[in-house]
Short mmCIF file of C-alpha atoms in Angstrom, two decimals:
data_model
loop_
_atom_site.label_atom_id
_atom_site.label_comp_id
_atom_site.label_asym_id
_atom_site.label_seq_id
_atom_site.Cartn_x
_atom_site.Cartn_y
_atom_site.Cartn_z
CA UNK P 1 84.84 92.73 67.51
CA UNK P 2 84.85 96.10 69.00
CA UNK P 3 87.40 94.97 71.53
CA UNK P 4 89.92 94.01 68.76
CA UNK P 5 89.48 97.00 66.79
CA UNK P 6 90.21 99.08 69.70
CA UNK P 7 93.21 97.01 70.63
CA UNK P 8 94.66 97.69 67.16
CA UNK P 9 94.05 101.41 67.18
CA UNK P 10 95.68 101.45 70.83
CA UNK P 11 98.81 99.51 69.64
CA UNK P 12 98.87 101.69 66.48
CA UNK P 13 98.98 104.89 68.41
CA UNK P 14 101.52 103.23 70.85
CA UNK P 15 103.65 102.28 67.89
CA UNK P 16 103.71 105.86 66.70
CA UNK P 17 104.70 107.29 69.92
CA UNK P 18 107.47 104.58 70.12
CA UNK P 19 108.77 105.62 66.80
CA UNK P 20 109.04 109.03 68.12
CA UNK P 21 110.71 108.21 71.16
CA UNK P 22 113.13 106.00 69.06
CA UNK P 23 114.07 109.06 66.87
CA UNK P 24 114.68 111.31 70.07
CA UNK P 25 116.74 108.50 71.65
CA UNK P 26 119.03 107.93 68.49
CA UNK P 27 119.38 111.60 67.75
CA UNK P 28 120.96 111.68 71.42
CA UNK P 29 123.12 108.52 70.77
CA UNK P 30 121.60 106.97 73.65
CA UNK P 31 121.46 103.14 74.47
CA UNK P 32 117.89 102.38 75.60
CA UNK P 33 117.22 98.91 77.13
CA UNK P 34 113.87 97.69 77.94
CA UNK P 35 114.23 95.02 80.73
CA UNK P 36 111.24 92.62 80.86
CA UNK P 37 110.65 89.48 83.12
CA UNK P 38 108.31 87.85 85.59
CA UNK P 39 107.95 89.14 89.05
CA UNK P 40 111.01 88.09 91.05
CA UNK P 41 113.38 87.31 88.28
CA UNK P 42 115.91 89.73 89.70
CA UNK P 43 115.56 92.63 87.35
CA UNK P 44 116.13 95.25 90.21
CA UNK P 45 119.21 93.37 91.65
CA UNK P 46 120.60 93.04 88.25
CA UNK P 47 120.35 96.71 87.76
CA UNK P 48 121.92 97.72 91.10
CA UNK P 49 124.80 95.34 90.56
CA UNK P 50 125.25 96.75 86.87
CA UNK P 51 125.00 100.57 88.22
CA UNK P 52 127.96 99.64 90.78
CA UNK P 53 129.86 97.77 88.01
CA UNK P 54 129.61 100.87 85.31
CA UNK P 55 130.13 103.64 87.93
CA UNK P 56 132.60 106.43 86.69
CA UNK P 57 132.52 104.66 83.21
CA UNK P 58 128.82 105.47 81.91
CA UNK P 59 126.22 107.97 82.62
CA UNK P 60 123.20 106.05 83.56
CA UNK P 61 119.57 107.08 83.91
CA UNK P 62 116.64 104.47 85.02
CA UNK P 63 112.78 104.51 84.37
CA UNK P 64 111.20 102.12 86.77
CA UNK P 65 107.77 100.73 85.99
CA UNK P 66 105.68 99.46 88.86
CA UNK P 67 102.07 98.80 89.59
CA UNK P 68 101.82 100.86 92.89
CA UNK P 69 104.93 100.86 95.04
CA UNK P 70 108.31 102.94 94.66
CA UNK P 71 110.30 100.01 96.30
CA UNK P 72 112.40 99.52 93.18
CA UNK P 73 112.83 103.04 92.40
CA UNK P 74 114.32 103.91 96.14
CA UNK P 75 116.69 100.80 95.55
CA UNK P 76 118.02 102.43 92.31
CA UNK P 77 118.13 106.04 93.79
CA UNK P 78 120.17 104.67 96.78
CA UNK P 79 122.90 103.72 94.26
CA UNK P 80 123.17 107.45 93.20
CA UNK P 81 121.35 106.98 89.74
CA UNK P 82 118.72 109.54 88.38
CA UNK P 83 115.47 107.38 88.28
CA UNK P 84 111.90 108.28 87.21
CA UNK P 85 109.17 106.23 88.61
CA UNK P 86 106.20 105.43 86.87
CA UNK P 87 103.25 103.85 88.78
CA UNK P 88 101.02 102.17 86.20
CA UNK P 89 98.22 101.95 88.87
CA UNK P 90 97.43 98.33 88.18
CA UNK P 91 98.01 98.42 84.49
CA UNK P 92 100.10 95.14 83.38
CA UNK P 93 102.77 96.90 81.21
CA UNK P 94 104.45 100.25 80.27
CA UNK P 95 103.60 102.11 77.08
CA UNK P 96 105.26 104.53 74.87
CA UNK P 97 103.40 107.61 76.01
CA UNK P 98 104.41 106.91 79.72
CA UNK P 99 108.21 106.79 78.54
CA UNK P 100 107.65 109.84 76.50
CA UNK P 101 106.62 111.60 79.81
CA UNK P 102 109.26 109.97 82.02
CA UNK P 103 111.95 110.94 79.56
CA UNK P 104 110.87 114.75 79.71
CA UNK P 105 112.25 114.41 83.28
CA UNK P 106 115.65 113.14 82.46
CA UNK P 107 116.44 114.74 78.97
CA UNK P 108 118.38 117.46 80.49
CA UNK P 109 120.77 115.11 81.93
CA UNK P 110 123.97 113.69 80.09
CA UNK P 111 122.76 110.22 79.92
CA UNK P 112 124.51 107.48 77.68
CA UNK P 113 122.49 104.31 79.04
CA UNK P 114 118.93 104.42 79.94
CA UNK P 115 117.54 101.32 81.60
CA UNK P 116 113.62 100.91 81.51
CA UNK P 117 112.75 98.41 83.99
CA UNK P 118 109.14 97.13 82.77
CA UNK P 119 106.29 95.96 85.13
CA UNK P 120 106.97 92.27 86.29
CA UNK P 121 104.95 90.40 83.77
CA UNK P 122 105.95 87.94 80.82
CA UNK P 123 102.94 88.43 78.77
CA UNK P 124 101.67 91.98 78.44
CA UNK P 125 104.72 94.11 78.06
CA UNK P 126 105.97 92.21 75.13
CA UNK P 127 103.08 93.61 73.05
CA UNK P 128 104.11 97.25 73.56
CA UNK P 129 107.16 98.94 71.87
CA UNK P 130 108.47 101.76 73.87
CA UNK P 131 110.99 103.10 71.57
CA UNK P 132 114.00 101.04 73.11
CA UNK P 133 117.00 99.84 71.10
CA UNK P 134 117.36 96.44 72.81
CA UNK P 135 114.90 94.13 74.57
CA UNK P 136 116.31 92.10 77.38
CA UNK P 137 114.40 89.29 79.09
CA UNK P 138 115.44 88.20 82.40
CA UNK P 139 114.82 84.84 83.15
CA UNK P 140 115.90 83.01 86.48
CA UNK P 141 116.71 79.47 86.82
CA UNK P 142 114.30 78.89 89.51
CA UNK P 143 111.32 79.74 87.08
CA UNK P 144 112.17 76.51 85.03
CA UNK P 145 113.45 76.10 81.29
CA UNK P 146 110.07 75.37 79.87
CA UNK P 147 109.13 79.34 79.91
CA UNK P 148 110.83 79.80 76.53
CA UNK P 149 107.99 77.91 74.74
CA UNK P 150 105.20 78.88 77.27
CA UNK P 151 105.86 82.66 76.81
CA UNK P 152 107.23 82.80 73.13
CA UNK P 153 106.39 86.47 72.22
CA UNK P 154 108.69 87.94 74.89
CA UNK P 155 111.70 85.90 73.74
CA UNK P 156 111.07 86.24 70.05
CA UNK P 157 111.05 89.93 70.23
CA UNK P 158 114.10 90.26 72.64
CA UNK P 159 117.77 90.59 71.44
CA UNK P 160 119.22 89.31 74.59
CA UNK P 161 118.20 86.85 77.33
CA UNK P 162 119.96 87.14 80.97
CA UNK P 163 119.62 83.78 82.68
CA UNK P 164 119.79 84.87 86.24
CA UNK P 165 120.39 83.07 89.45
CA UNK P 166 122.81 80.54 88.18
CA UNK P 167 124.00 80.15 91.66
CA UNK P 168 120.62 78.29 92.39
CA UNK P 169 120.97 76.07 89.26
CA UNK P 170 122.37 72.88 91.47
CA UNK P 171 119.18 73.32 93.56
CA UNK P 172 116.69 73.19 90.73
CA UNK P 173 115.58 71.00 87.71
CA UNK P 174 116.37 73.81 85.35
CA UNK P 175 117.64 71.93 82.03
CA UNK P 176 120.32 74.19 80.24
CA UNK P 177 120.08 72.05 77.16
CA UNK P 178 116.52 72.11 76.90
CA UNK P 179 116.47 75.93 77.41
CA UNK P 180 119.05 76.33 74.57
CA UNK P 181 117.23 74.18 72.25
CA UNK P 182 113.97 76.00 72.85
CA UNK P 183 115.70 79.49 72.45
CA UNK P 184 117.08 78.10 69.02
CA UNK P 185 113.49 77.25 67.91
CA UNK P 186 112.11 80.49 69.01
CA UNK P 187 114.79 83.21 68.31
CA UNK P 188 118.09 81.73 67.04
CA UNK P 189 119.79 85.16 66.91
CA UNK P 190 119.23 85.95 70.74
CA UNK P 191 122.28 86.37 72.81
CA UNK P 192 122.41 84.82 76.15
CA UNK P 193 124.17 85.91 79.50
CA UNK P 194 124.37 83.61 82.23
CA UNK P 195 124.93 85.12 85.59
CA UNK P 196 123.96 85.63 89.05
CA UNK P 197 123.08 89.15 90.15
CA UNK P 198 123.29 88.04 93.98
CA UNK P 199 126.88 86.65 93.74
CA UNK P 200 128.22 88.66 90.77
CA UNK P 201 129.19 85.62 88.80
CA UNK P 202 129.17 86.12 85.15
CA UNK P 203 128.31 89.74 85.43
CA UNK P 204 131.52 91.19 83.84
CA UNK P 205 130.56 89.58 80.49
CA UNK P 206 127.14 91.53 80.57
CA UNK P 207 128.44 95.00 81.79
CA UNK P 208 131.48 94.72 79.10
CA UNK P 209 128.72 94.17 76.44
CA UNK P 210 126.81 97.11 77.68
CA UNK P 211 129.86 99.16 77.29
CA UNK P 212 130.58 98.02 73.96
CA UNK P 213 126.95 98.86 72.92
CA UNK P 214 127.07 102.25 74.34
CA UNK P 215 130.44 102.91 72.36
CA UNK P 216 128.59 101.94 69.03
CA UNK P 217 126.15 104.71 69.58
CA UNK P 218 128.44 107.66 70.69
CA UNK P 219 127.95 110.74 68.13
CA UNK M 1 87.91 107.62 78.47
CA UNK M 2 86.77 105.10 75.81
CA UNK M 3 89.17 102.49 77.24
CA UNK M 4 87.88 102.85 80.68
CA UNK M 5 84.14 102.60 79.62
CA UNK M 6 85.13 99.49 77.68
CA UNK M 7 86.93 97.62 80.46
CA UNK M 8 84.18 98.52 82.94
CA UNK M 9 81.78 96.87 80.58
CA UNK M 10 83.96 93.99 79.83
CA UNK M 11 84.40 93.38 83.53
CA UNK M 12 80.50 93.81 84.06
CA UNK M 13 79.78 90.96 81.65
CA UNK M 14 82.46 88.86 83.05
CA UNK M 15 81.01 89.17 86.87
CA UNK M 16 77.59 88.19 85.54
CA UNK M 17 78.98 84.89 83.83
CA UNK M 18 81.17 84.42 86.95
CA UNK M 19 77.99 84.42 89.16
CA UNK M 20 76.44 82.04 86.86
CA UNK M 21 79.34 79.63 87.09
CA UNK M 22 79.34 79.96 90.77
CA UNK M 23 75.64 79.19 91.18
CA UNK M 24 76.20 76.10 88.92
CA UNK M 25 79.19 74.97 90.95
CA UNK M 26 77.34 75.39 94.44
CA UNK M 27 74.39 73.55 93.15
CA UNK M 28 76.84 70.60 92.40
CA UNK M 29 78.54 70.77 95.82
CA UNK M 30 81.87 71.27 93.98
CA UNK M 31 84.98 73.02 95.43
CA UNK M 32 86.46 75.13 92.76
CA UNK M 33 89.97 76.71 93.40
CA UNK M 34 91.60 79.38 91.10
CA UNK M 35 95.39 78.97 91.30
CA UNK M 36 97.05 82.17 90.43
CA UNK M 37 100.91 82.89 90.19
CA UNK M 38 103.83 84.32 88.36
CA UNK M 39 105.36 82.27 85.74
CA UNK M 40 107.62 79.63 87.34
CA UNK M 41 106.35 79.69 90.80
CA UNK M 42 105.66 75.92 90.71
CA UNK M 43 101.71 75.79 90.19
CA UNK M 44 101.67 72.63 87.95
CA UNK M 45 104.20 70.72 89.98
CA UNK M 46 101.99 71.65 93.19
CA UNK M 47 98.95 70.25 91.08
CA UNK M 48 100.80 67.12 90.22
CA UNK M 49 101.90 66.34 93.88
CA UNK M 50 98.19 67.34 95.01
CA UNK M 51 96.77 64.83 92.50
CA UNK M 52 98.97 62.01 93.83
CA UNK M 53 98.45 62.79 97.36
CA UNK M 54 94.47 62.96 96.83
CA UNK M 55 94.22 59.77 94.69
CA UNK M 56 91.45 57.52 95.72
CA UNK M 57 90.27 60.10 98.13
CA UNK M 58 88.80 62.80 95.87
CA UNK M 59 87.70 63.05 92.44
CA UNK M 60 89.37 65.72 90.66
CA UNK M 61 89.18 67.88 87.40
CA UNK M 62 91.55 70.46 86.20
CA UNK M 63 91.07 73.42 83.78
CA UNK M 64 94.53 74.57 82.53
CA UNK M 65 94.80 78.05 81.22
CA UNK M 66 97.94 78.63 78.99
CA UNK M 67 98.94 81.12 76.39
CA UNK M 68 99.66 78.69 73.65
CA UNK M 69 101.32 75.42 74.54
CA UNK M 70 99.75 72.24 76.07
CA UNK M 71 102.80 71.26 78.34
CA UNK M 72 101.03 71.81 81.58
CA UNK M 73 97.74 69.96 80.42
CA UNK M 74 99.95 67.04 79.28
CA UNK M 75 101.47 66.86 82.70
CA UNK M 76 98.36 66.76 84.32
CA UNK M 77 96.88 64.33 82.02
CA UNK M 78 99.79 61.85 82.62
CA UNK M 79 98.63 61.86 86.07
CA UNK M 80 95.26 60.35 85.25
CA UNK M 81 93.09 63.07 85.82
CA UNK M 82 90.55 64.67 83.54
CA UNK M 83 91.80 68.13 82.16
CA UNK M 84 90.47 70.67 79.70
CA UNK M 85 92.88 72.89 78.00
CA UNK M 86 92.25 76.64 77.39
CA UNK M 87 94.66 78.33 75.07
CA UNK M 88 93.90 82.15 75.54
CA UNK M 89 96.20 82.92 72.47
CA UNK M 90 98.17 85.59 74.17
CA UNK M 91 95.44 86.94 76.62
CA UNK M 92 97.04 87.56 79.95
CA UNK M 93 94.17 85.98 81.89
CA UNK M 94 91.25 83.51 82.04
CA UNK M 95 87.88 84.83 82.18
CA UNK M 96 84.43 83.41 83.24
CA UNK M 97 83.26 82.74 79.79
CA UNK M 98 86.30 80.59 79.25
CA UNK M 99 85.70 78.69 82.32
CA UNK M 100 81.81 78.21 81.24
CA UNK M 101 82.87 76.58 77.98
CA UNK M 102 85.67 74.37 79.66
CA UNK M 103 83.13 73.20 82.44
CA UNK M 104 80.69 72.00 79.60
CA UNK M 105 83.52 69.25 78.82
CA UNK M 106 83.44 68.13 82.47
CA UNK M 107 80.22 68.36 83.74
CA UNK M 108 79.22 64.97 83.05
CA UNK M 109 82.02 63.65 85.41
CA UNK M 110 81.53 62.94 89.30
CA UNK M 111 84.09 65.70 90.10
CA UNK M 112 84.38 66.91 93.89
CA UNK M 113 87.38 69.31 93.38
CA UNK M 114 87.97 71.44 90.41
CA UNK M 115 91.35 73.24 90.12
CA UNK M 116 91.63 76.13 87.60
CA UNK M 117 95.33 76.63 86.59
CA UNK M 118 95.33 80.48 85.61
CA UNK M 119 97.91 81.94 83.19
CA UNK M 120 101.17 82.77 84.65
CA UNK M 121 100.71 86.32 85.60
CA UNK M 122 100.31 88.04 89.15
CA UNK M 123 98.53 91.16 87.46
CA UNK M 124 95.81 90.44 85.11
CA UNK M 125 94.10 87.31 86.42
CA UNK M 126 93.20 89.20 89.89
CA UNK M 127 90.88 91.38 88.08
CA UNK M 128 88.67 88.28 86.62
CA UNK M 129 86.31 86.46 88.82
CA UNK M 130 85.89 82.93 87.28
CA UNK M 131 83.15 81.82 89.71
CA UNK M 132 85.62 80.06 91.95
CA UNK M 133 85.18 79.43 95.67
CA UNK M 134 88.72 80.11 96.64
CA UNK M 135 91.48 81.98 95.26
CA UNK M 136 94.93 80.47 96.04
CA UNK M 137 98.13 82.54 95.16
CA UNK M 138 101.36 80.50 94.79
CA UNK M 139 104.42 82.62 95.63
CA UNK M 140 107.98 80.91 95.54
CA UNK M 141 110.65 81.89 97.94
CA UNK M 142 112.95 82.63 95.00
CA UNK M 143 110.67 85.37 93.81
CA UNK M 144 111.27 87.66 96.94
CA UNK M 145 109.10 88.57 99.95
CA UNK M 146 108.60 91.82 98.58
CA UNK M 147 106.16 90.65 96.07
CA UNK M 148 103.16 91.07 98.36
CA UNK M 149 103.25 94.83 98.46
CA UNK M 150 104.22 95.00 94.78
CA UNK M 151 101.36 93.06 93.64
CA UNK M 152 98.73 93.69 96.35
CA UNK M 153 95.42 93.05 94.49
CA UNK M 154 96.23 89.31 93.91
CA UNK M 155 96.87 88.94 97.59
CA UNK M 156 94.03 91.07 98.67
CA UNK M 157 91.66 88.95 96.73
CA UNK M 158 92.95 85.38 97.63
CA UNK M 159 91.87 83.56 100.79
CA UNK M 160 94.91 81.35 100.61
CA UNK M 161 98.90 81.80 100.03
CA UNK M 162 100.94 78.94 99.11
CA UNK M 163 104.54 79.86 99.76
CA UNK M 164 106.38 77.30 97.69
CA UNK M 165 109.99 76.23 97.05
CA UNK M 166 110.83 76.36 100.86
CA UNK M 167 113.68 73.96 100.28
CA UNK M 168 115.21 76.71 98.54
CA UNK M 169 115.00 79.42 101.46
CA UNK M 170 118.55 78.79 102.76
CA UNK M 171 119.70 79.80 99.48
CA UNK M 172 117.84 83.05 98.86
CA UNK M 173 117.35 86.40 100.80
CA UNK M 174 113.65 85.76 101.23
CA UNK M 175 112.58 87.25 104.48
CA UNK M 176 109.71 85.23 106.26
CA UNK M 177 109.05 87.92 108.83
CA UNK M 178 108.82 90.58 106.33
CA UNK M 179 106.54 88.45 104.20
CA UNK M 180 104.05 87.89 106.92
CA UNK M 181 104.06 91.28 108.18
CA UNK M 182 103.36 92.62 104.64
CA UNK M 183 100.36 89.90 104.27
CA UNK M 184 99.14 91.22 107.63
CA UNK M 185 98.81 94.59 106.17
CA UNK M 186 97.26 93.59 102.85
CA UNK M 187 95.05 90.71 103.93
CA UNK M 188 95.02 89.98 107.64
CA UNK M 189 92.54 86.78 107.04
CA UNK M 190 94.71 85.12 104.47
CA UNK M 191 95.73 81.54 105.27
CA UNK M 192 99.35 80.43 104.54
CA UNK M 193 100.75 77.11 103.54
CA UNK M 194 104.38 76.66 103.46
CA UNK M 195 105.62 73.81 101.35
CA UNK M 196 107.90 72.45 98.63
CA UNK M 197 106.10 70.89 95.68
CA UNK M 198 109.54 69.27 94.79
CA UNK M 199 110.25 67.59 98.00
CA UNK M 200 106.79 67.09 99.26
CA UNK M 201 107.72 69.04 102.43
CA UNK M 202 104.59 70.55 103.98
CA UNK M 203 102.31 69.09 101.45
CA UNK M 204 100.32 67.16 103.83
CA UNK M 205 98.82 70.23 105.50
CA UNK M 206 97.56 71.69 102.22
CA UNK M 207 96.07 68.33 100.93
CA UNK M 208 94.44 67.92 104.44
CA UNK M 209 93.04 71.23 104.12
CA UNK M 210 91.64 70.57 100.61
CA UNK M 211 89.90 67.30 102.08
CA UNK M 212 88.19 69.32 104.74
CA UNK M 213 86.96 72.06 102.31
CA UNK M 214 85.69 69.41 99.97
CA UNK M 215 83.75 67.77 103.04
CA UNK M 216 82.10 71.08 103.69
CA UNK M 217 80.58 71.28 100.37
CA UNK M 218 79.08 67.67 100.07
CA UNK M 219 75.36 67.77 99.40
#
């Protein structure tokens, strides 16, 4: 009983901080995207390719959530983008307070689009609002089409799914029809991009959509 | 502060229950394996193939941890093996208390090898001892070789890694040398099986090792 009460309080406190983040981001006309996925679905590679595609068009910033290492942050920094690293020290998700602190290191920059790369985990991050505009789930074809029904919360609360590694589709048992049918059950409004971060196939639709969304928020 | 104290107490209680489970399993001469991985690494397919390979040689039981669905449990049941389903209802890991309850549904059976398929998550399950003998991490080549350093706890606490989906190795950027080097850093004693649950390549070494481990525990 104590556990349930505390979690409710924790989530309540997180929601208040997330609402505060959201007000700040909105006042700045900033598009904030919370990228969530399993380990190894290709979030960082997708970010690298997105940064390259948007170079010279949109000012980007990245907040990198990771348990211990700064490997992903280094990969993003190598692309010439401002990045703030959050080490969660074993905690399985980012929370709104971590984002508030990380944002204080970025707020002086003329950023139009802020990516938050969450900890690789399909379960815990779904429960924590960070104050983002849009939640994007990255799922790779090699993980299997059954993941939508097995991890419904993260798909229910997202506005976009990126189905990554479509170059590996011929070598897997991934069933696109079953995937789309299950998405219809769980979240009929969700938008799907099919792409390969590795080969670049389908990437243009994703980056053009980002440009469009940034345009909607210009103040 | 309150949060840290509570987690410590929770883990303390879990450890006591895990020790109790371990005594019970040991007295039975039972080999208990805790299978941990990201979503989509192929744990259930590996279990299906393992069941087929050990049929008629070893009596198996399975405890299936899943957030909400019984898809994996159904797949295992279709193989003719006794399975107990635990729905964690959103909780990101199994704990020793759940295993104690599930075991009460299996203890009347002449089982020699009990597989526990944990919730698909590389972070949280690593913190919870279930009373198992052996922890096995399943990592698939499509997830990337960098996962050992990014999720070190689960690799540190495991005795075995199954590197799955080696049939997809030619289509990925997975670096076997880097993977082995990182394992040496994190856990030099760890044993590695390279296999493909889908094609069956390398499966025999894994199942022969299981037969050997079961043999060591016969009382």
